[in-house]
PDB file of C-alpha atoms in Angstrom:
ATOM      1  CA  MET A   1      22.197   9.711   4.154  1.00 32.00           C
ATOM      2  CA  THR A   2      23.075  12.696   1.878  1.00 30.00           C
ATOM      3  CA  ARG A   3      19.884  14.824   0.786  1.00 32.00           C
ATOM      4  CA  PRO A   4      19.534  14.164  -2.876  1.00 35.00           C
ATOM      5  CA  GLY A   5      20.150  17.220  -4.916  1.00 32.00           C
ATOM      6  CA  VAL A   6      17.189  19.093  -6.798  1.00 32.00           C
ATOM      7  CA  SER A   7      17.127  19.038 -10.651  1.00 31.00           C
ATOM      8  CA  ALA A   8      14.735  20.765 -12.813  1.00 30.00           C
ATOM      9  CA  GLY A   9      11.809  19.059 -14.336  1.00 33.00           C
ATOM     10  CA  ASP A  10      11.553  18.870 -18.356  1.00 32.00           C
ATOM     11  CA  GLY A  11       7.867  17.701 -18.613  1.00 35.00           C
ATOM     12  CA  THR A  12       8.937  14.091 -19.086  1.00 36.00           C
ATOM     13  CA  GLY A  13       9.429  12.933 -15.825  1.00 38.00           C
ATOM     14  CA  SER A  14      13.224  13.378 -15.809  1.00 41.00           C
ATOM     15  CA  GLY A  15      13.650  15.513 -12.791  1.00 47.00           C
ATOM     16  CA  THR A  16      15.039  13.221 -10.261  1.00 56.00           C
ATOM     17  CA  GLY A  17      15.563  14.928  -6.689  1.00 79.00           C
ATOM     18  CA  ALA A  18      13.480  13.354  -4.093  1.00 89.00           C
ATOM     19  CA  ASP A  19      12.653  17.071  -2.586  1.00 89.00           C
ATOM     20  CA  LEU A  20      11.453  17.761  -6.407  1.00 94.00           C
ATOM     21  CA  TRP A  21       8.926  15.022  -6.285  1.00 97.00           C
ATOM     22  CA  ILE A  22       8.199  13.900  -2.820  1.00 97.00           C
ATOM     23  CA  ARG A  23       6.724  15.845   0.126  1.00 97.00           C
ATOM     24  CA  ARG A  24       6.667  14.702   3.830  1.00 97.00           C
ATOM     25  CA  PHE A  25       4.294  17.027   5.677  1.00 97.00           C
ATOM     26  CA  HIS A  26       4.652  15.053   9.196  1.00 97.00           C
ATOM     27  CA  PRO A  27       8.028  13.366   9.194  1.00 96.00           C
ATOM     28  CA  VAL A  28       8.078  10.469  11.489  1.00 95.00           C
ATOM     29  CA  ALA A  29      11.606   9.558  12.620  1.00 89.00           C
ATOM     30  CA  ASP A  30      11.079   5.869  13.233  1.00 90.00           C
ATOM     31  CA  PRO A  31       7.593   5.021  11.561  1.00 94.00           C
ATOM     32  CA  ALA A  32       5.705   1.654  11.969  1.00 92.00           C
ATOM     33  CA  GLY A  33       5.936   1.878   8.083  1.00 93.00           C
ATOM     34  CA  ARG A  34       6.130   4.295   5.122  1.00 96.00           C
ATOM     35  CA  LEU A  35       3.195   4.880   2.658  1.00 98.00           C
ATOM     36  CA  VAL A  36       3.710   6.609  -0.512  1.00 98.00           C
ATOM     37  CA  CYS A  37       0.768   8.443  -1.739  1.00 98.00           C
ATOM     38  CA  PHE A  38      -0.120   9.002  -5.487  1.00 98.00           C
ATOM     39  CA  PRO A  39      -2.974  11.815  -6.395  1.00 96.00           C
ATOM     40  CA  HIS A  40      -5.677  11.556  -8.565  1.00 93.00           C
ATOM     41  CA  ALA A  41      -5.571  13.705 -12.236  1.00 92.00           C
ATOM     42  CA  GLY A  42      -5.635  17.483 -11.436  1.00 88.00           C
ATOM     43  CA  GLY A  43      -4.468  16.762  -7.655  1.00 90.00           C
ATOM     44  CA  SER A  44      -1.311  17.612  -6.019  1.00 93.00           C
ATOM     45  CA  ALA A  45       0.421  16.649  -2.765  1.00 96.00           C
ATOM     46  CA  PRO A  46      -1.682  18.507  -0.099  1.00 95.00           C
ATOM     47  CA  PHE A  47      -4.532  16.287  -0.964  1.00 93.00           C
ATOM     48  CA  PHE A  48      -3.266  13.866   1.254  1.00 97.00           C
ATOM     49  CA  PHE A  49      -2.173  16.397   4.223  1.00 97.00           C
ATOM     50  CA  PRO A  50      -5.134  15.088   6.319  1.00 96.00           C
ATOM     51  CA  LEU A  51      -4.070  11.775   5.685  1.00 97.00           C
ATOM     52  CA  SER A  52      -0.906  12.186   6.560  1.00 98.00           C
ATOM     53  CA  GLN A  53      -1.657  14.108   9.893  1.00 97.00           C
ATOM     54  CA  GLU A  54      -3.527  11.459  10.861  1.00 97.00           C
ATOM     55  CA  LEU A  55      -1.282   8.670  10.206  1.00 97.00           C
ATOM     56  CA  SER A  56       1.833  10.416  11.776  1.00 97.00           C
ATOM     57  CA  ALA A  57       0.271  10.299  15.170  1.00 95.00           C
ATOM     58  CA  PRO A  58       0.734   7.103  16.936  1.00 92.00           C
ATOM     59  CA  ALA A  59      -2.393   5.005  16.857  1.00 86.00           C
ATOM     60  CA  GLY A  60      -2.146   4.253  20.791  1.00 85.00           C
ATOM     61  CA  PRO A  61       0.140   3.583  23.379  1.00 89.00           C
ATOM     62  CA  GLY A  62       3.338   2.256  22.519  1.00 84.00           C
ATOM     63  CA  ARG A  63       2.531   2.336  18.987  1.00 89.00           C
ATOM     64  CA  ARG A  64       4.552   4.230  16.304  1.00 92.00           C
ATOM     65  CA  GLY A  65       3.185   6.724  13.527  1.00 95.00           C
ATOM     66  CA  VAL A  66       3.547   6.162   9.732  1.00 96.00           C
ATOM     67  CA  ASP A  67       5.602   8.277   7.750  1.00 97.00           C
ATOM     68  CA  VAL A  68       3.861   9.312   4.692  1.00 98.00           C
ATOM     69  CA  LEU A  69       5.454  10.439   1.320  1.00 98.00           C
ATOM     70  CA  ALA A  70       2.948  12.405  -0.879  1.00 98.00           C
ATOM     71  CA  VAL A  71       3.865  12.483  -4.554  1.00 98.00           C
ATOM     72  CA  GLN A  72       4.004  16.163  -6.294  1.00 98.00           C
ATOM     73  CA  TYR A  73       3.492  15.812  -9.831  1.00 98.00           C
ATOM     74  CA  PRO A  74       5.261  18.945 -11.982  1.00 97.00           C
ATOM     75  CA  GLY A  75       3.017  21.817 -13.188  1.00 96.00           C
ATOM     76  CA  ARG A  76       1.452  23.009 -10.234  1.00 93.00           C
ATOM     77  CA  GLN A  77       2.000  24.413  -6.768  1.00 93.00           C
ATOM     78  CA  ASP A  78       5.420  24.627  -6.226  1.00 95.00           C
ATOM     79  CA  ARG A  79       6.288  23.002  -9.426  1.00 96.00           C
ATOM     80  CA  LEU A  80       4.060  25.461 -11.456  1.00 94.00           C
ATOM     81  CA  GLY A  81       7.146  26.407 -13.590  1.00 93.00           C
ATOM     82  CA  GLU A  82       7.900  23.013 -14.905  1.00 96.00           C
ATOM     83  CA  PRO A  83       5.582  21.667 -17.879  1.00 95.00           C
ATOM     84  CA  ALA A  84       3.026  19.108 -16.816  1.00 96.00           C
ATOM     85  CA  VAL A  85       3.634  15.520 -17.936  1.00 97.00           C
ATOM     86  CA  THR A  86       1.127  14.095 -20.383  1.00 97.00           C
ATOM     87  CA  SER A  87       2.123  10.348 -19.840  1.00 98.00           C
ATOM     88  CA  ILE A  88       1.832   7.827 -17.041  1.00 98.00           C
ATOM     89  CA  ALA A  89       5.271   6.386 -18.008  1.00 98.00           C
ATOM     90  CA  GLY A  90       6.549  10.070 -18.024  1.00 97.00           C
ATOM     91  CA  LEU A  91       5.439  10.409 -14.353  1.00 98.00           C
ATOM     92  CA  ALA A  92       6.307   6.964 -13.351  1.00 98.00           C
ATOM     93  CA  GLU A  93      10.004   7.346 -14.680  1.00 97.00           C
ATOM     94  CA  GLY A  94      10.425  10.261 -12.603  1.00 97.00           C
ATOM     95  CA  ILE A  95       8.816   8.777  -9.442  1.00 98.00           C
ATOM     96  CA  ALA A  96      10.843   5.802  -9.510  1.00 97.00           C
ATOM     97  CA  THR A  97      14.092   7.310  -9.592  1.00 96.00           C
ATOM     98  CA  ALA A  98      13.011   9.765  -6.910  1.00 97.00           C
ATOM     99  CA  LEU A  99      12.280   6.887  -4.511  1.00 97.00           C
ATOM    100  CA  ARG A 100      15.808   5.674  -4.682  1.00 94.00           C
ATOM    101  CA  PRO A 101      16.578   6.870  -1.230  1.00 94.00           C
ATOM    102  CA  TRP A 102      14.250   4.431   0.284  1.00 95.00           C
ATOM    103  CA  ALA A 103      15.380   1.710  -1.696  1.00 92.00           C
ATOM    104  CA  GLY A 104      15.373  -1.524   0.278  1.00 89.00           C
ATOM    105  CA  GLU A 105      12.589  -0.378   2.842  1.00 92.00           C
ATOM    106  CA  PRO A 106       9.097  -1.649   2.880  1.00 94.00           C
ATOM    107  CA  LEU A 107       7.122   0.739   1.405  1.00 96.00           C
ATOM    108  CA  THR A 108       3.347   0.593   0.799  1.00 97.00           C
ATOM    109  CA  PHE A 109       1.699   2.195  -2.077  1.00 98.00           C
ATOM    110  CA  PHE A 110      -1.589   4.280  -1.985  1.00 98.00           C
ATOM    111  CA  GLY A 111      -2.650   5.489  -5.382  1.00 98.00           C
ATOM    112  CA  HIS A 112      -6.398   7.225  -5.597  1.00 97.00           C
ATOM    113  CA  SER A 113      -7.813   7.410  -9.005  1.00 95.00           C
ATOM    114  CA  MET A 114      -4.995   8.273 -11.832  1.00 95.00           C
ATOM    115  CA  GLY A 115      -2.891   7.878  -8.985  1.00 98.00           C
ATOM    116  CA  ALA A 116      -3.541   4.036  -8.597  1.00 98.00           C
ATOM    117  CA  VAL A 117      -1.890   3.353 -12.188  1.00 98.00           C
ATOM    118  CA  VAL A 118       0.768   5.737 -11.691  1.00 98.00           C
ATOM    119  CA  ALA A 119       1.743   3.909  -8.411  1.00 98.00           C
ATOM    120  CA  PHE A 120       1.462   0.398 -10.454  1.00 98.00           C
ATOM    121  CA  GLU A 121       3.618   1.764 -12.994  1.00 98.00           C
ATOM    122  CA  VAL A 122       6.252   2.873 -10.642  1.00 98.00           C
ATOM    123  CA  ALA A 123       6.083  -0.473  -8.920  1.00 98.00           C
ATOM    124  CA  LEU A 124       6.562  -2.386 -12.332  1.00 98.00           C
ATOM    125  CA  ARG A 125       9.655  -0.065 -13.052  1.00 97.00           C
ATOM    126  CA  LEU A 126      11.321  -0.557  -9.657  1.00 97.00           C
ATOM    127  CA  ARG A 127      11.126  -4.460 -10.230  1.00 95.00           C
ATOM    128  CA  ALA A 128      12.676  -4.107 -13.891  1.00 94.00           C
ATOM    129  CA  ARG A 129      15.416  -2.069 -12.393  1.00 94.00           C
ATOM    130  CA  GLY A 130      16.237  -4.627  -9.952  1.00 93.00           C
ATOM    131  CA  GLN A 131      14.864  -2.807  -6.967  1.00 92.00           C
ATOM    132  CA  ASP A 132      12.231  -3.947  -4.421  1.00 90.00           C
ATOM    133  CA  GLY A 133       9.060  -2.704  -5.111  1.00 94.00           C
ATOM    134  CA  PRO A 134       6.434  -1.999  -2.738  1.00 97.00           C
ATOM    135  CA  VAL A 135       5.250  -4.497  -0.122  1.00 96.00           C
ATOM    136  CA  CYS A 136       1.630  -3.676  -1.039  1.00 97.00           C
ATOM    137  CA  LEU A 137      -0.362  -1.644  -3.351  1.00 98.00           C
ATOM    138  CA  ILE A 138      -3.457  -0.274  -2.419  1.00 98.00           C
ATOM    139  CA  ALA A 139      -5.547   1.090  -5.661  1.00 98.00           C
ATOM    140  CA  SER A 140      -8.320   3.432  -4.655  1.00 98.00           C
ATOM    141  CA  GLY A 141     -11.032   4.730  -6.820  1.00 96.00           C
ATOM    142  CA  ARG A 142      -9.726   3.199 -10.129  1.00 97.00           C
ATOM    143  CA  ARG A 143     -10.605   0.345 -12.395  1.00 97.00           C
ATOM    144  CA  ALA A 144      -7.872  -2.404 -13.197  1.00 98.00           C
ATOM    145  CA  PRO A 145      -5.342  -1.031 -15.637  1.00 97.00           C
ATOM    146  CA  SER A 146      -6.577  -3.720 -18.124  1.00 94.00           C
ATOM    147  CA  ARG A 147     -10.000  -2.197 -17.922  1.00 94.00           C
ATOM    148  CA  TYR A 148     -10.855   0.684 -20.435  1.00 87.00           C
ATOM    149  CA  ARG A 149     -13.866   2.860 -21.255  1.00 80.00           C
ATOM    150  CA  GLN A 150     -15.144   4.341 -24.248  1.00 67.00           C
ATOM    151  CA  ARG A 151     -15.368   8.295 -24.681  1.00 65.00           C
ATOM    152  CA  GLN A 152     -12.181   9.094 -23.020  1.00 68.00           C
ATOM    153  CA  ASP A 153     -12.033  12.299 -24.676  1.00 75.00           C
ATOM    154  CA  VAL A 154     -12.130  15.113 -21.846  1.00 71.00           C
ATOM    155  CA  HIS A 155      -8.086  16.128 -22.507  1.00 61.00           C
ATOM    156  CA  ARG A 156      -9.585  16.899 -26.040  1.00 63.00           C
ATOM    157  CA  ARG A 157     -12.007  19.309 -25.017  1.00 67.00           C
ATOM    158  CA  ASP A 158     -11.622  23.072 -24.898  1.00 66.00           C
ATOM    159  CA  ASP A 159     -11.217  24.734 -21.225  1.00 63.00           C
ATOM    160  CA  ALA A 160     -15.111  25.242 -21.195  1.00 65.00           C
ATOM    161  CA  GLY A 161     -15.765  21.597 -21.635  1.00 65.00           C
ATOM    162  CA  ILE A 162     -13.102  20.600 -18.995  1.00 72.00           C
ATOM    163  CA  VAL A 163     -14.726  22.788 -16.499  1.00 71.00           C
ATOM    164  CA  ALA A 164     -18.056  21.315 -17.367  1.00 72.00           C
ATOM    165  CA  GLU A 165     -16.482  17.565 -16.799  1.00 66.00           C
ATOM    166  CA  LEU A 166     -15.258  19.043 -13.407  1.00 69.00           C
ATOM    167  CA  ARG A 167     -18.632  20.696 -12.428  1.00 67.00           C
ATOM    168  CA  GLN A 168     -20.347  17.448 -13.470  1.00 61.00           C
ATOM    169  CA  LEU A 169     -18.016  15.008 -11.279  1.00 57.00           C
ATOM    170  CA  ALA A 170     -18.501  17.491  -8.195  1.00 49.00           C
ATOM    171  CA  GLY A 171     -15.038  16.754  -7.119  1.00 54.00           C
ATOM    172  CA  THR A 172     -14.047  20.484  -7.163  1.00 63.00           C
ATOM    173  CA  ASP A 173     -15.233  23.553  -5.059  1.00 62.00           C
ATOM    174  CA  PRO A 174     -17.397  25.476  -7.171  1.00 63.00           C
ATOM    175  CA  ARG A 175     -15.905  28.699  -6.198  1.00 72.00           C
ATOM    176  CA  LEU A 176     -12.562  27.628  -7.816  1.00 68.00           C
ATOM    177  CA  LEU A 177     -14.445  26.969 -11.068  1.00 67.00           C
ATOM    178  CA  GLY A 178     -15.564  30.377 -11.218  1.00 62.00           C
ATOM    179  CA  ASP A 179     -12.305  32.063 -10.479  1.00 66.00           C
ATOM    180  CA  GLU A 180     -10.824  32.965 -13.905  1.00 73.00           C
ATOM    181  CA  GLU A 181      -7.064  33.341 -12.452  1.00 81.00           C
ATOM    182  CA  ILE A 182      -7.256  30.049 -10.519  1.00 78.00           C
ATOM    183  CA  LEU A 183      -8.387  28.307 -13.772  1.00 81.00           C
ATOM    184  CA  ARG A 184      -5.602  29.821 -15.779  1.00 80.00           C
ATOM    185  CA  MET A 185      -3.521  28.253 -13.048  1.00 83.00           C
ATOM    186  CA  ILE A 186      -4.627  24.796 -12.893  1.00 85.00           C
ATOM    187  CA  LEU A 187      -6.020  24.025 -16.363  1.00 89.00           C
ATOM    188  CA  PRO A 188      -2.579  23.295 -18.059  1.00 91.00           C
ATOM    189  CA  ALA A 189      -2.137  20.159 -15.457  1.00 92.00           C
ATOM    190  CA  ILE A 190      -5.582  19.266 -15.312  1.00 89.00           C
ATOM    191  CA  ARG A 191      -5.333  18.725 -19.143  1.00 91.00           C
ATOM    192  CA  ALA A 192      -2.112  17.032 -19.006  1.00 95.00           C
ATOM    193  CA  ASP A 193      -3.313  14.825 -16.354  1.00 95.00           C
ATOM    194  CA  TYR A 194      -6.371  13.700 -18.538  1.00 90.00           C
ATOM    195  CA  THR A 195      -4.101  13.198 -21.428  1.00 94.00           C
ATOM    196  CA  ALA A 196      -2.126  10.819 -19.359  1.00 96.00           C
ATOM    197  CA  VAL A 197      -4.514   8.808 -18.098  1.00 95.00           C
ATOM    198  CA  GLU A 198      -6.982   8.898 -20.816  1.00 93.00           C
ATOM    199  CA  THR A 199      -4.543   7.399 -23.130  1.00 94.00           C
ATOM    200  CA  TYR A 200      -2.692   5.080 -20.739  1.00 96.00           C
ATOM    201  CA  ARG A 201      -2.762   1.588 -21.973  1.00 94.00           C
ATOM    202  CA  SER A 202      -0.909  -0.961 -19.788  1.00 94.00           C
ATOM    203  CA  GLN A 203       1.278  -3.586 -21.013  1.00 92.00           C
ATOM    204  CA  PRO A 204      -0.532  -7.009 -21.463  1.00 92.00           C
ATOM    205  CA  GLY A 205      -0.108  -9.435 -18.719  1.00 93.00           C
ATOM    206  CA  ALA A 206       1.406  -6.565 -16.301  1.00 96.00           C
ATOM    207  CA  VAL A 207       1.550  -8.327 -13.090  1.00 97.00           C
ATOM    208  CA  LEU A 208       3.102  -7.407  -9.528  1.00 98.00           C
ATOM    209  CA  PRO A 209       4.456  -9.982  -7.322  1.00 97.00           C
ATOM    210  CA  CYS A 210       3.032  -7.991  -4.118  1.00 97.00           C
ATOM    211  CA  PRO A 211      -0.589  -8.160  -2.810  1.00 97.00           C
ATOM    212  CA  VAL A 212      -3.089  -5.545  -4.114  1.00 98.00           C
ATOM    213  CA  THR A 213      -6.020  -4.281  -1.853  1.00 98.00           C
ATOM    214  CA  VAL A 214      -8.530  -2.040  -3.760  1.00 98.00           C
ATOM    215  CA  PHE A 215     -10.648   0.473  -2.003  1.00 98.00           C
ATOM    216  CA  THR A 216     -13.668   1.768  -3.598  1.00 98.00           C
ATOM    217  CA  GLY A 217     -16.575   3.984  -2.820  1.00 96.00           C
ATOM    218  CA  ASP A 218     -19.952   2.066  -3.365  1.00 96.00           C
ATOM    219  CA  ALA A 219     -21.362   5.082  -5.103  1.00 93.00           C
ATOM    220  CA  ASP A 220     -18.305   5.989  -7.458  1.00 93.00           C
ATOM    221  CA  PRO A 221     -19.466   6.473 -11.037  1.00 90.00           C
ATOM    222  CA  GLN A 222     -16.180   5.934 -12.288  1.00 90.00           C
ATOM    223  CA  VAL A 223     -15.486   2.432 -11.026  1.00 95.00           C
ATOM    224  CA  THR A 224     -17.964  -0.550 -11.280  1.00 96.00           C
ATOM    225  CA  LEU A 225     -17.315  -3.525  -8.534  1.00 97.00           C
ATOM    226  CA  ASP A 226     -16.320  -5.594 -11.718  1.00 97.00           C
ATOM    227  CA  GLU A 227     -13.747  -3.140 -12.891  1.00 97.00           C
ATOM    228  CA  ALA A 228     -12.303  -2.906  -9.140  1.00 98.00           C
ATOM    229  CA  GLN A 229     -12.075  -7.008  -8.979  1.00 98.00           C
ATOM    230  CA  ALA A 230     -10.203  -6.819 -12.141  1.00 98.00           C
ATOM    231  CA  TRP A 231      -7.373  -5.841 -10.153  1.00 98.00           C
ATOM    232  CA  ARG A 232      -7.107  -9.433  -9.259  1.00 98.00           C
ATOM    233  CA  GLU A 233      -5.619  -9.816 -12.730  1.00 97.00           C
ATOM    234  CA  HIS A 234      -2.606  -7.765 -11.884  1.00 98.00           C
ATOM    235  CA  THR A 235      -0.992  -9.598  -9.020  1.00 98.00           C
ATOM    236  CA  THR A 236       0.631 -13.014  -8.265  1.00 97.00           C
ATOM    237  CA  ALA A 237       0.119 -12.367  -4.624  1.00 96.00           C
ATOM    238  CA  GLY A 238      -3.015 -11.853  -2.255  1.00 94.00           C
ATOM    239  CA  PHE A 239      -5.916  -9.821  -3.417  1.00 98.00           C
ATOM    240  CA  ASP A 240      -8.695  -7.933  -1.316  1.00 97.00           C
ATOM    241  CA  LEU A 241     -11.278  -5.434  -2.019  1.00 98.00           C
ATOM    242  CA  ARG A 242     -12.714  -2.925   0.262  1.00 98.00           C
ATOM    243  CA  VAL A 243     -15.858  -1.114  -0.315  1.00 98.00           C
ATOM    244  CA  PHE A 244     -16.844   2.199   1.292  1.00 97.00           C
ATOM    245  CA  PRO A 245     -19.748   4.229   1.595  1.00 96.00           C
ATOM    246  CA  GLY A 246     -19.546   7.340  -0.701  1.00 92.00           C
ATOM    247  CA  GLY A 247     -18.675   8.116  -4.363  1.00 90.00           C
ATOM    248  CA  HIS A 248     -15.306   9.079  -6.173  1.00 90.00           C
ATOM    249  CA  PHE A 249     -13.879  10.979  -3.030  1.00 90.00           C
ATOM    250  CA  TYR A 250     -15.139   8.671  -0.414  1.00 93.00           C
ATOM    251  CA  LEU A 251     -11.776   8.958   1.310  1.00 93.00           C
ATOM    252  CA  ALA A 252     -12.315  12.577   1.766  1.00 90.00           C
ATOM    253  CA  GLU A 253     -16.117  12.226   2.540  1.00 90.00           C
ATOM    254  CA  ASP A 254     -15.500   9.966   5.778  1.00 93.00           C
ATOM    255  CA  PRO A 255     -11.713   9.420   6.234  1.00 95.00           C
ATOM    256  CA  GLY A 256     -12.197   7.636   9.367  1.00 96.00           C
ATOM    257  CA  PRO A 257     -12.677   3.966   8.472  1.00 97.00           C
ATOM    258  CA  VAL A 258     -10.378   4.548   5.335  1.00 97.00           C
ATOM    259  CA  ILE A 259      -7.247   5.675   7.765  1.00 96.00           C
ATOM    260  CA  ALA A 260      -7.823   2.536  10.111  1.00 96.00           C
ATOM    261  CA  ALA A 261      -8.095   0.421   6.789  1.00 97.00           C
ATOM    262  CA  ILE A 262      -4.430   1.885   5.837  1.00 96.00           C
ATOM    263  CA  ARG A 263      -3.298   0.978   9.246  1.00 95.00           C
ATOM    264  CA  ALA A 264      -4.214  -2.529   9.313  1.00 94.00           C
ATOM    265  CA  GLU A 265      -2.816  -3.062   5.625  1.00 94.00           C
ATOM    266  CA  LEU A 266       0.731  -1.275   6.932  1.00 94.00           C
ATOM    267  CA  ALA A 267       0.488  -3.564  10.092  1.00 90.00           C
ATOM    268  CA  ALA A 268      -0.110  -6.761   7.992  1.00 88.00           C
ATOM    269  CA  ARG A 269       2.471  -5.973   4.874  1.00 71.00           C
ATOM    270  CA  ALA A 270       5.017  -3.678   6.220  1.00 46.00           C
ATOM    271  CA  PRO A 271       6.892  -4.496   9.483  1.00 54.00           C
ATOM    272  CA  ALA A 272       8.708  -1.279  10.863  1.00 42.00           C
ATOM    273  CA  VAL A 273      12.169  -0.818   9.803  1.00 44.00           C
ATOM    274  CA  PRO A 274      14.348   1.401  12.186  1.00 45.00           C
ATOM    275  CA  ALA A 275      14.721   4.843  10.669  1.00 45.00           C
ATOM    276  CA  SER A 276      18.669   4.778  12.268  1.00 45.00           C
ATOM    277  CA  ALA A 277      19.237   1.708   9.820  1.00 43.00           C
ATOM    278  CA  VAL A 278      17.941   2.999   6.644  1.00 42.00           C
ATOM    279  CA  PRO A 279      17.385   6.730   7.143  1.00 45.00           C
ATOM    280  CA  GLY A 280      15.322   8.594   4.383  1.00 49.00           C
ATOM    281  CA  PRO A 281      16.329  11.902   3.043  1.00 49.00           C
ATOM    282  CA  ALA A 282      15.777  15.319   4.900  1.00 44.00           C
ATOM    283  CA  VAL A 283      13.129  16.414   2.399  1.00 45.00           C
ATOM    284  CA  PRO A 284      11.620  20.000   4.203  1.00 45.00           C
ATOM    285  CA  ALA A 285       8.139  20.139   4.690  1.00 44.00           C
ATOM    286  CA  PRO A 286       6.216  23.113   4.796  1.00 42.00           C
ATOM    287  CA  ALA A 287       5.201  24.567   8.404  1.00 41.00           C
ATOM    288  CA  VAL A 288       1.390  25.162   7.837  1.00 39.00           C
ATOM    289  CA  PRO A 289      -1.189  23.751   4.911  1.00 43.00           C
ATOM    290  CA  GLU A 290      -0.770  25.407   1.832  1.00 44.00           C
ATOM    291  CA  PRO A 291      -3.729  28.228   1.721  1.00 38.00           C
ATOM    292  CA  PRO A 292      -6.722  27.408  -0.810  1.00 37.00           C
ATOM    293  CA  SER A 293      -5.271  29.363  -3.331  1.00 37.00           C
ATOM    294  CA  GLN A 294      -2.405  27.375  -3.508  1.00 37.00           C
ATOM    295  CA  ALA A 295      -3.990  24.158  -3.192  1.00 38.00           C
ATOM    296  CA  ALA A 296      -6.316  24.828  -5.706  1.00 41.00           C
ATOM    297  CA  SER A 297      -5.608  21.615  -7.522  1.00 41.00           C
ATOM    298  CA  SER A 298      -5.497  19.404  -4.495  1.00 47.00           C
ATOM    299  CA  ARG A 299      -8.753  17.995  -5.178  1.00 51.00           C
ATOM    300  CA  THR A 300      -9.706  18.616  -8.589  1.00 56.00           C
ATOM    301  CA  SER A 301     -10.997  16.233 -11.227  1.00 55.00           C
ATOM    302  CA  ALA A 302     -11.588  12.451 -10.531  1.00 53.00           C
ATOM    303  CA  ARG A 303      -9.749  10.196 -12.930  1.00 63.00           C
TER     304      ARG A 303
END
């Protein structure tokens, strides 16, 4: 397949190139499945670098690795020159278009925190366009789209107020929050992401025809079990809930059980399709992980 062209993003999700939106850190030519990963608010594609590294390796003799497609939102890292998108709909439109090269393949979506509702909206748009949506959605660390909380006002605070929120959530390296230069670089994207997720409202009755599996930490202050269970209302297929030890970033605290659970979902939901039959685009992958100064927003915020 011809590599899709790169187009500049305009802050509304209109950049269409797969190599603009998608990062493949460890491409797998003949994968056991493909997992599309959607970051949290303030996050970026390199947050999933460790997950990609683990899943791309075969789980055992005679088994194949997983091809991980990590989504990169505008306004950060190598997309720093683009305006960040301030709506979930804008992000979903751009990502749905960028996934066209994998149309017809059995993709599994994995979205963490804000990424869970982005993944949900991308899946809805793919179906509305007459394309196959994901064979499964794994919603991690996020309440159901139909569940809202009061005091969703972080995006309206000044810079100091946003930093205070990040310190309270303890999802960001304190050294980054004390570096004025890094803060100037990452705060616009963080504010845009908070704006997107805090103003998001799902369409009433929005459901997917694929199974939904919810992952959550047992000490996550952002998601109650009731809010996690409410994802059941957004699927006409199967539903499952997996509770892991840990807080909002449980998947970084102890990734082993999470990786095993993702492999099990892929094995159950997404049988392998030979890459030679439906090849993906040749999206370049970085040779080494981005240094902390460039990946400062990869684990920032917790929405």
